[in-house]
XYZ file of C-alpha atoms in Angstrom:
530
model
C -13.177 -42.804 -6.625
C -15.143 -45.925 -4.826
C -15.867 -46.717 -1.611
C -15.820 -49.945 0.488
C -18.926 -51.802 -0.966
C -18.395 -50.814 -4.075
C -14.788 -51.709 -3.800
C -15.240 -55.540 -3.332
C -16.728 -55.459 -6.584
C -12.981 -54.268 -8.255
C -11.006 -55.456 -5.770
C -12.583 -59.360 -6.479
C -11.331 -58.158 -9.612
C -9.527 -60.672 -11.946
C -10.362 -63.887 -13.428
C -7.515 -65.755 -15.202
C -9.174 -66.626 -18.711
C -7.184 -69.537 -20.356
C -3.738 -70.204 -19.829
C -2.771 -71.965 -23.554
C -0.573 -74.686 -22.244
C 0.849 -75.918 -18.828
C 3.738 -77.284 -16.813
C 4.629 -73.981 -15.506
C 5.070 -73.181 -11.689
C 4.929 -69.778 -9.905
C 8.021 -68.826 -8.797
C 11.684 -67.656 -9.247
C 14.563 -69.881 -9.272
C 17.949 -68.150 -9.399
C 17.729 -69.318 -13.354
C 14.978 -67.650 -14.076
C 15.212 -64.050 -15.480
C 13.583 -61.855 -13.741
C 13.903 -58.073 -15.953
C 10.678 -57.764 -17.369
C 9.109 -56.236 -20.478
C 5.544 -54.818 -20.541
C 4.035 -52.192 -22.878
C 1.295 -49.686 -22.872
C -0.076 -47.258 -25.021
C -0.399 -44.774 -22.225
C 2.475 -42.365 -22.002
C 2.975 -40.634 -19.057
C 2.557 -36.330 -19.615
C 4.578 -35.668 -16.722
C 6.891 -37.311 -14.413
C 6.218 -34.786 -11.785
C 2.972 -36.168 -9.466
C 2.480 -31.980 -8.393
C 0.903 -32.253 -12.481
C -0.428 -35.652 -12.393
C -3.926 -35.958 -12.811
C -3.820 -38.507 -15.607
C -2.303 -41.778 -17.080
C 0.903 -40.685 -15.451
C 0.413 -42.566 -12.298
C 0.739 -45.728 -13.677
C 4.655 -45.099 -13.964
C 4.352 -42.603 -10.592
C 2.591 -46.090 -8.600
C 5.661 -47.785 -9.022
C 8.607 -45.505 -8.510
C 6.832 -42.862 -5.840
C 5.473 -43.408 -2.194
C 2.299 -42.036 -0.717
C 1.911 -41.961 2.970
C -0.995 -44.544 2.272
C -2.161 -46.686 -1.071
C -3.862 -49.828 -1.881
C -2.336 -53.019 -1.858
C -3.694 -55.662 -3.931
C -7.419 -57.079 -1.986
C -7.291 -54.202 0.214
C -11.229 -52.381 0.833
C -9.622 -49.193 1.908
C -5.867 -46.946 2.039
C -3.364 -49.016 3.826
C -0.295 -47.675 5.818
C 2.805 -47.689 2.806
C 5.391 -44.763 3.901
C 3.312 -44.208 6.450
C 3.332 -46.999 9.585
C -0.102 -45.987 10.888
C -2.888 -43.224 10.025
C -6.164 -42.875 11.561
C -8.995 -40.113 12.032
C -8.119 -38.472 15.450
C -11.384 -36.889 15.653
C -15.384 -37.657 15.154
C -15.686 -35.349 12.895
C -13.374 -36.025 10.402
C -11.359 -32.885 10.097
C -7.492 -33.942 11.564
C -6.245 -36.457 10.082
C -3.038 -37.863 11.353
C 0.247 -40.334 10.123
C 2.985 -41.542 11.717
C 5.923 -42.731 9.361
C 7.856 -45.422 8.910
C 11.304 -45.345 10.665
C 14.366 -45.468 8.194
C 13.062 -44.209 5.040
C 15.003 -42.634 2.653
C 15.095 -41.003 -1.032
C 16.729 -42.669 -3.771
C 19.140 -39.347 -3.293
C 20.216 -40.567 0.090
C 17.605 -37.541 1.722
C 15.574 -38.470 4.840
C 12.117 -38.722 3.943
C 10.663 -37.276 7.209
C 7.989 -35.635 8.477
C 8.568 -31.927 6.623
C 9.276 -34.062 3.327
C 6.100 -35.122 3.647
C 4.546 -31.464 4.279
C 7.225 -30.250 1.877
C 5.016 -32.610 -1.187
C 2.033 -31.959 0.406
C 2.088 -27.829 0.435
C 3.810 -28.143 -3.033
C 0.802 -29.241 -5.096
C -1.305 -26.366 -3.596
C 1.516 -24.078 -4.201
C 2.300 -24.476 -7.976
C -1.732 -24.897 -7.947
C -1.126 -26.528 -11.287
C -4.677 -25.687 -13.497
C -4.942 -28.904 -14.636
C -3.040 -30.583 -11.955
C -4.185 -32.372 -8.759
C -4.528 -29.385 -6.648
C -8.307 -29.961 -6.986
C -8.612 -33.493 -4.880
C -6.917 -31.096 -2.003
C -10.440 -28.756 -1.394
C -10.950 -29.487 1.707
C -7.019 -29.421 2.941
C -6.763 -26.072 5.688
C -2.909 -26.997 6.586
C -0.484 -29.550 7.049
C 1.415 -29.591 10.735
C 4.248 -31.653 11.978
C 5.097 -33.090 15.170
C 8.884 -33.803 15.009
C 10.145 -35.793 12.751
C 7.617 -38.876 12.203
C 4.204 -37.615 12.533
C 2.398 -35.266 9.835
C -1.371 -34.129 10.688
C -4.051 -33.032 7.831
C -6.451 -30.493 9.299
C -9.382 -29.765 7.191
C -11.243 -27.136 6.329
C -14.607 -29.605 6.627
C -15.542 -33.183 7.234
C -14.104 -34.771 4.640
C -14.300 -39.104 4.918
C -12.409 -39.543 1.536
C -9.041 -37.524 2.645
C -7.568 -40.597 3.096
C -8.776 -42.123 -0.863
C -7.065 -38.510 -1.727
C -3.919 -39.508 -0.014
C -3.793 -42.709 -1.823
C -3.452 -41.520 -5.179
C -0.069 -41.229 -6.863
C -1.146 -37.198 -7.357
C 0.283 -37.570 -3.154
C 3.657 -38.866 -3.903
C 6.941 -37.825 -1.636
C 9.360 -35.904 -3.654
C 12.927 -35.278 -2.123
C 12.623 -31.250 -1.379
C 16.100 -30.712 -2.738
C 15.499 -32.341 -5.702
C 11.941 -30.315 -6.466
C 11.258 -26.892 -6.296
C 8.371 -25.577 -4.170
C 7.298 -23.443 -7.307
C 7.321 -25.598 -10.417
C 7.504 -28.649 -12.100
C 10.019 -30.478 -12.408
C 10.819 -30.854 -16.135
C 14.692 -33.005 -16.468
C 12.906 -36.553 -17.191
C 14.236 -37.711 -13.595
C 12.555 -38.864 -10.854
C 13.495 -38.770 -7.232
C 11.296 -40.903 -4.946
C 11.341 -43.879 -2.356
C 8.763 -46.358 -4.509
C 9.600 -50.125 -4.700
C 11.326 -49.013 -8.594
C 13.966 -46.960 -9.175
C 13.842 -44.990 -12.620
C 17.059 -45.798 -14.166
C 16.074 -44.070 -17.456
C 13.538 -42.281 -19.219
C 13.089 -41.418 -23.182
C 10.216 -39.558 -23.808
C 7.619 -41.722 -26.389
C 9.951 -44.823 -26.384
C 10.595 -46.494 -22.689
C 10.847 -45.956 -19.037
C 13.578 -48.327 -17.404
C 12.776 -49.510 -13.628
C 15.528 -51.279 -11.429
C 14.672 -52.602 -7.696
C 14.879 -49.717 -5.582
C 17.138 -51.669 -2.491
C 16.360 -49.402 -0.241
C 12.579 -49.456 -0.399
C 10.503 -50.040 2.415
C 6.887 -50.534 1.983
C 4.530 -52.764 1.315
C 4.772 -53.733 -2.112
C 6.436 -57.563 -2.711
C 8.728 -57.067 -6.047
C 8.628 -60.616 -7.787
C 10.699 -59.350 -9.952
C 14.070 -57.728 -10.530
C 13.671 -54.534 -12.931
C 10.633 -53.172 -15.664
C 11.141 -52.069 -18.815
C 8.007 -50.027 -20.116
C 7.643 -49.700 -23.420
C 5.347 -47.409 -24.943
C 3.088 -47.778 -27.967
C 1.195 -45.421 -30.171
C -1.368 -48.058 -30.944
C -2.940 -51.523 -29.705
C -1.822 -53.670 -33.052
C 1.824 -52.771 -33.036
C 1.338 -53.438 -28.956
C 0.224 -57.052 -29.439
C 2.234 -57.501 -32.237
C 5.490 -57.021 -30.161
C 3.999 -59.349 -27.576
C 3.194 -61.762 -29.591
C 6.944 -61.484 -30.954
C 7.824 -61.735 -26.959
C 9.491 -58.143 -27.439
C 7.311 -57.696 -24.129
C 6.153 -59.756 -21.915
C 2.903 -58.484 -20.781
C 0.510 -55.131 -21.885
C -1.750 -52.834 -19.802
C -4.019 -50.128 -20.507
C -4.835 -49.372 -24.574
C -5.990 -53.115 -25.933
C -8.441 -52.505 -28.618
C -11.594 -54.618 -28.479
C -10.467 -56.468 -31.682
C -6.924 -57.498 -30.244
C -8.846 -58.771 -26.445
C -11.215 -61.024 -28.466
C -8.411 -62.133 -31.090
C -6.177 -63.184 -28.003
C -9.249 -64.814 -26.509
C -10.574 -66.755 -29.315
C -7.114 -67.946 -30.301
C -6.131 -68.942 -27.062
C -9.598 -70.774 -26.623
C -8.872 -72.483 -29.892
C -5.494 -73.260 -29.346
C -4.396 -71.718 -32.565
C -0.701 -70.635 -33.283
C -2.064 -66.669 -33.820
C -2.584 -66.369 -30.242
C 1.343 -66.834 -29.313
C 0.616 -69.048 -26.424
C -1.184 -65.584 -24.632
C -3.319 -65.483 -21.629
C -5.589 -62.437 -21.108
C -7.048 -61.589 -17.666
C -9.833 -59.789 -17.102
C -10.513 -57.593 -14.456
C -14.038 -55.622 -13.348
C -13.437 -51.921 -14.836
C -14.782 -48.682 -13.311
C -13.126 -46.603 -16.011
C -15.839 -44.753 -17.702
C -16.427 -42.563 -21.021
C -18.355 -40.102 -21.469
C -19.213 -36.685 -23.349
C -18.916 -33.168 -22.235
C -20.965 -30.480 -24.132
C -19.644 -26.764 -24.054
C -21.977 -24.068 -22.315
C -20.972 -21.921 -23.947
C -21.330 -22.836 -27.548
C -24.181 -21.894 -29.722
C -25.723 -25.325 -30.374
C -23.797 -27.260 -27.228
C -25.632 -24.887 -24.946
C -28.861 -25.398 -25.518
C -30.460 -27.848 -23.640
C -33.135 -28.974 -26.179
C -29.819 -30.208 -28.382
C -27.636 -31.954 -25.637
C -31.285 -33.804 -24.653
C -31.834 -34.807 -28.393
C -28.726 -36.416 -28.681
C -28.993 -38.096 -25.190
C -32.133 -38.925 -26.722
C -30.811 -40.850 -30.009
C -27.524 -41.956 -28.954
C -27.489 -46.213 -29.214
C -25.315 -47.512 -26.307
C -25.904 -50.726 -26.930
C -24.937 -50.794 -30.586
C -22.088 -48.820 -29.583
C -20.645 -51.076 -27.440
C -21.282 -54.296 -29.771
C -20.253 -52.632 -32.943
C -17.162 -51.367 -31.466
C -16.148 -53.012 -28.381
C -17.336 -55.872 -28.845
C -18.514 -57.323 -25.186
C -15.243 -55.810 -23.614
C -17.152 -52.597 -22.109
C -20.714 -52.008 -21.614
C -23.014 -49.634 -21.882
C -23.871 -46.236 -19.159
C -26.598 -44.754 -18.165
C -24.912 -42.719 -15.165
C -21.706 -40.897 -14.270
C -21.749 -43.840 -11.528
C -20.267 -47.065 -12.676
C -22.173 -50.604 -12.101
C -19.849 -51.811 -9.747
C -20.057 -48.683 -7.606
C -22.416 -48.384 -4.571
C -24.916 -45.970 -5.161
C -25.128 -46.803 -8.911
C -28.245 -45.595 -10.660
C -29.667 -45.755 -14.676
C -31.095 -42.369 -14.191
C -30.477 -41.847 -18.199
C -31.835 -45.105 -19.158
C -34.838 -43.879 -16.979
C -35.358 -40.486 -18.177
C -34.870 -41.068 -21.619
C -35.640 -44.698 -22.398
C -35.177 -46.515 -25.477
C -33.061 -44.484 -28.414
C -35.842 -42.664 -30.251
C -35.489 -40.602 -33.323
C -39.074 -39.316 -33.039
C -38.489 -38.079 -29.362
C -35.169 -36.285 -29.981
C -37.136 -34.369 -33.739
C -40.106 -33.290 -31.233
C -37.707 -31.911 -28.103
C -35.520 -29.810 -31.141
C -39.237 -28.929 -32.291
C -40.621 -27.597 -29.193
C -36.746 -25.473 -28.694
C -37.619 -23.850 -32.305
C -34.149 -25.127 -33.306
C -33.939 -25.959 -37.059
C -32.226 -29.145 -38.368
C -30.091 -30.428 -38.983
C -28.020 -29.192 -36.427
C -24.034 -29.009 -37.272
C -21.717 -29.469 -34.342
C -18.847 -30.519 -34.554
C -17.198 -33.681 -31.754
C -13.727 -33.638 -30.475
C -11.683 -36.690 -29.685
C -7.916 -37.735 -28.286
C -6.223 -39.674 -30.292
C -3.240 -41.125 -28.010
C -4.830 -41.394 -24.482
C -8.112 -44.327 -24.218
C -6.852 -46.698 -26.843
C -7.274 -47.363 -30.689
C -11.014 -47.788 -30.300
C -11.996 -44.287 -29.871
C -11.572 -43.295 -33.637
C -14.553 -45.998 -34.286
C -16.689 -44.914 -31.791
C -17.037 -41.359 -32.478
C -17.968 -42.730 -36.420
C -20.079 -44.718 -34.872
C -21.755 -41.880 -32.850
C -21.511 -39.618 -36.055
C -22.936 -42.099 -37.641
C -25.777 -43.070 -35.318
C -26.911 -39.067 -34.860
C -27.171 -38.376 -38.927
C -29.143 -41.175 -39.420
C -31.511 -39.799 -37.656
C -31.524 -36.827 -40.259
C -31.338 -34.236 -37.134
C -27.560 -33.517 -37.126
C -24.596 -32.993 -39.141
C -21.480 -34.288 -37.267
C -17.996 -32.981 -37.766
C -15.246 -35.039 -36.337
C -11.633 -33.670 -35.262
C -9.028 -35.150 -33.204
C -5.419 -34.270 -31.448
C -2.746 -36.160 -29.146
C -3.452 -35.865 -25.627
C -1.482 -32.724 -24.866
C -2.965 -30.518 -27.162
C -6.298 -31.955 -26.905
C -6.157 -30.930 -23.084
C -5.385 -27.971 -24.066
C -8.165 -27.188 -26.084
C -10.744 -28.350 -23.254
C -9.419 -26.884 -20.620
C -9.510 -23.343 -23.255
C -13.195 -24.106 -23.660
C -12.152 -24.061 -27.862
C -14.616 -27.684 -28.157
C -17.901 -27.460 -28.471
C -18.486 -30.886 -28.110
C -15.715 -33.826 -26.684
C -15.234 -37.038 -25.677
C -13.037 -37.488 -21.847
C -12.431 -40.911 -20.235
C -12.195 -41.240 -16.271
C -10.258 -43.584 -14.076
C -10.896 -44.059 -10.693
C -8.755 -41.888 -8.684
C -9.952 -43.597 -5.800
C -12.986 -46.049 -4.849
C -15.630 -43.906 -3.906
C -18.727 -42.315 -5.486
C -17.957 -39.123 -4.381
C -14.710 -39.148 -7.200
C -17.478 -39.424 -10.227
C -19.380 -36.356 -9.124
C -17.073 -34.192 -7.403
C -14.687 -33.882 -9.837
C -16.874 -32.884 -12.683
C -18.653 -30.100 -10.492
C -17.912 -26.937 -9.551
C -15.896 -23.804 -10.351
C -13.069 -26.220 -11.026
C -14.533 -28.453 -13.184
C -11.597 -31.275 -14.684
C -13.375 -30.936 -17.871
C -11.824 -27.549 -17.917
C -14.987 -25.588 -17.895
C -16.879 -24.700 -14.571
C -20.357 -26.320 -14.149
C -21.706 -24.824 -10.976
C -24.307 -26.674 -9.549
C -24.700 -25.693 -5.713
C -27.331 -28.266 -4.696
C -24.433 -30.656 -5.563
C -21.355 -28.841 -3.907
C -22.790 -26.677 -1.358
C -25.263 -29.745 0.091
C -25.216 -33.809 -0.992
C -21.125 -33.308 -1.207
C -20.797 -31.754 2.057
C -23.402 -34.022 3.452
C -22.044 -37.283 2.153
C -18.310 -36.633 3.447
C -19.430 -36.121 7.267
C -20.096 -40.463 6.557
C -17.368 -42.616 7.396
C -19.616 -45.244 6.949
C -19.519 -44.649 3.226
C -22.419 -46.906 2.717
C -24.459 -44.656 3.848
C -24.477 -41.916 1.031
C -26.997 -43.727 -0.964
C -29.721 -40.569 -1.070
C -26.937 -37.726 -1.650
C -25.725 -39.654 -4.876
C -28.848 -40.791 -6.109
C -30.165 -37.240 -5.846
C -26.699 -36.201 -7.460
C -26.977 -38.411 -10.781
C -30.435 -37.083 -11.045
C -29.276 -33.259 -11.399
C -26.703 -34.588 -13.914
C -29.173 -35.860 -16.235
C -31.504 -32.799 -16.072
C -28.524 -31.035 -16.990
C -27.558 -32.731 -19.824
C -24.000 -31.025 -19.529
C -22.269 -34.825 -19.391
C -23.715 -37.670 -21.168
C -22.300 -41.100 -20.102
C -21.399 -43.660 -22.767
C -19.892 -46.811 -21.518
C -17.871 -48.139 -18.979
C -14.995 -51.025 -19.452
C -13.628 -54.208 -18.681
C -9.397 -54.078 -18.054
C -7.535 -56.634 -19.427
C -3.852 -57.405 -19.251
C -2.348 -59.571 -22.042
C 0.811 -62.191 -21.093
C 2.836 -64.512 -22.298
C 1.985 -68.109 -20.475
C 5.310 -67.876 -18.617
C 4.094 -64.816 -17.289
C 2.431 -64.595 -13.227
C 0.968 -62.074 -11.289
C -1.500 -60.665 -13.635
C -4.278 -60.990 -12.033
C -3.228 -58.997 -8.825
C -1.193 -56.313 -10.886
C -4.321 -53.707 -11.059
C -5.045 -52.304 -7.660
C -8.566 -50.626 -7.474
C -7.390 -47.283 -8.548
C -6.947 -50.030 -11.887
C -3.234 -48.509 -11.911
C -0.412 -51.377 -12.714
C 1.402 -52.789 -9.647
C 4.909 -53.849 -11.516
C 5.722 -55.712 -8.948
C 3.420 -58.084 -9.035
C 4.663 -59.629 -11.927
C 6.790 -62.700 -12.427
C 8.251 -65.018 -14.939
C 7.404 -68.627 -13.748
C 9.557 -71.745 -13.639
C 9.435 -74.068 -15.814
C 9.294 -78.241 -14.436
């Protein structure tokens, strides 16, 4: 979802804010326990990566390889199962890997060369709808050459095949242990990551143990993981601040960052001797207005409330300075950035948005009714769609109703095209532009509803993947971000800040998110004491 420029921004990533206290050294003595505790309020939906296109990879990072992946610093994919890849052509269309000698699955199986076209072929074939099949487009076949070389021919140019590979969507599965034709449902795992999965229970923990025959590139500082998994952000802290866990990723609200902040700054007992780091985010949200809905698919409407909505206050009433606000589906942070919202529409402006529903004919106000997860971007989102309910009836123009679900059903009802009006998040699959426009685009459309825009996939997408240089897409994406406002069919909101939250004993946090932002376990560590 980045690109190399762009990437130095999130892979500079962390600053260490404030560790309360000192006398601790990095490290692991044989008397220092190792068997870690961290929590998250992002559950995994699947443990199979041939239906991962979601929060899942955080757990599929750590117990899965991919042929290549990102190791913490890195600007680009780096070899993991794989010992070398590289381009064989100018063109960009064969793409070829050589594997590592010796590896094996945690059943004992040789991962080999038709493992590797056995995961590969897999994804396509199940062609899960709201899998990963999509990041494979421009895959034509996979080939091997005996039993350590694999080679991606492509239907078309395509520079970010290897960012694609990279994702934990392009983990190796042991071919006996998956079938070719669905998903894998037991709440097992069979892989070759640095983590074994010892256990699973579905909405309580997952349980990860050293996998000793790992080989890869990943440096385990510690000696297992438990994951624990939270509904919400308070009970979250509160069990860290109990040290029931040890550290948290992914689902802090705004109120429990700044309370961990503020206390650790003031060197209050509330705090629980924490540390939080902070890390540059390219996680975005955003809205995504139905077609085919009777108010969401007018234009005049979705430009009125592009029109009103406040980003600032949003992000200062109910974020408070941990995200900011965004004018593009383009992160700051992310080469080829523009404010091509802030620049069409300006300033929030009640009497703009009444005269553009005034020269549609459309009578106000207009009901619609907005659609949030409850369970999948943290305990924030509640209070920010009041706050954009709020914000678009003041200005006497609309009548908001709000409804929620958990994350399963809710992707359900996108992907049925039942919401008029909705509220998705986005995390980087990879570090390139091109993964904030492509996905969204197209017949295939991850917000579940096609949004065909030709100028986009037939021209600047094709254009801007014949560039290996990928700083040198500039004028497709600009021109890109420029049809998406015209269209009005996404509006962007805000984009974050990531933050993990640790006990002072606790080391490592500031490497643990690579620049897909998924959690590197093993980067963790309890320190020694003097």
């Amino acid at each position: 979802m980045f690109y190399r420029a762009s990437l130095q921004a999130a892979a500079a990533l962390a600053t260490l804010s404030l560790l309360a206290g000192c006398g601790l050294l990095p490290g692991g003595g044989s008397e220092v326990d190792q068997k870690l505790a961290v929590g998250t309020t992002s559950e995994p939906s699947t443990l199979d990566p041939a239906a991962a296109w979601d929060g899942s990879w955080e757990l599929m990072r750590n117990v899965f390889q991919t042929l290549v992946a990102f190791p913490t610093g890195s600007t680009k994919p780096e070899p993991d199962a794989a010992e070398e890849c590289r381009f064989t052509d100018h063109t960009s269309t064969a793409y070829r890997c050589r594997l590592r000698k010796g590896l094996t699955f945690s059943n004992g199986d040789k991962l080999d060369a038709a493992a590797v076209k056995y995961s590969i072929d897999r994804i396509s074939e199940i062609g899960l709808k709201r899998g990963p099949v999509g990041m494979l487009g421009s895959l034509d076949r996979v080939e091997t050459k005996g039993d350590d070389v694999v080679i991606f021919n492509l239907k078309k140019p395509d520079a970010t095949f290897p960012f694609v590979l990279a994702t934990p969507a392009m983990s190796l599965v042991a071919p006996s242990a998956y079938s070719k034709h669905k998903i894998r449902d037991d709440g097992k795992v069979t892989g070759s990551g640095p983590y074994l999965l010892d256990s699973y229970k579905q909405g309580d923990r997952s349980e990860l143990v050293k996998n000793p025959d790992y080989k890869g590139f990943a440096d385990r500082k510690n000696d297992a993981v438990t994951i624990r998994y939270f509904k919400d952000s308070g009970a979250m802290v509160k069990a860290l601040r109990k040290n029931e866990i040890d550290a948290t990723y992914r689902g802090l609200s705004a109120e429990d960052v700044v309370s961990i902040e503020d206390s650790s700054t003031n060197g209050n007992d509330e705090g629980g001797d924490l540390q939080i780091v902070e890390s540059t985010g390219a996680d975005i949200r955003f809205l995504v207005f139905n077609p085919d809905d009777p108010a969401a698919g007018k234009p005049a409407v979705r430009r009125a409330i592009a029109q009103l909505v406040d980003r600032d206050a949003l992000v200062a009433k109910v974020y408070r300075g941990t995200s900011e606000p965004l004018y593009s589906m383009v992160p700051k942070g992310i080469a080829t950035h523009t404010t091509s919202f802030f620049d069409t529409f300006g300033n929030p402006s009640k009497d703009k948005a009444r005269q553009i529903l005034a020269d549609a004919h459309i009578t106000t106000p207009v009901p619609m009714t907005f659609w949030y997860t409850t369970d999948r971007y943290g305990s924030s989102t509640a209070p920010e769609f009041a706050e954009l309910k709020r914000q678009l009836e003041a200005s006497g123009l609309f009548r908001i109703t709000l409804k929620s679900a958990p994350w399963k059903a809710f992707q359900d009802g996108f992907n049925n095209g039942d919401y008029p009006v909705f509220g998705r998040g986005w995390f980087p699959d990879f570090p390139d532009p091109d993964n904030f426009i492509a996905p969204f685009v197209g017949k295939k459309s991850v917000t579940g509803m096609p949004y065909v825009k030709d100028e986009i996939t037939k021209q600047l997408l094709p254009e801007s993947r014949k560039q290996s240089d990928r700083g040198a897409v500039a004028k497709e994406f600009e021109r890109a971000q420029k049809i998406l406002v015209d269209d009005v069919r996404l509006l962007p909101l805000w984009q974050g800040k990531l933050y993990v939250a640790a006990g002072e004993d606790i080391g490592g946090g500031e490497r643990a998110l690579d620049p897909q932002t998924v959690m590197q376990m093993w980067e963790l560590y309890r320190k020694a004491s003097w």
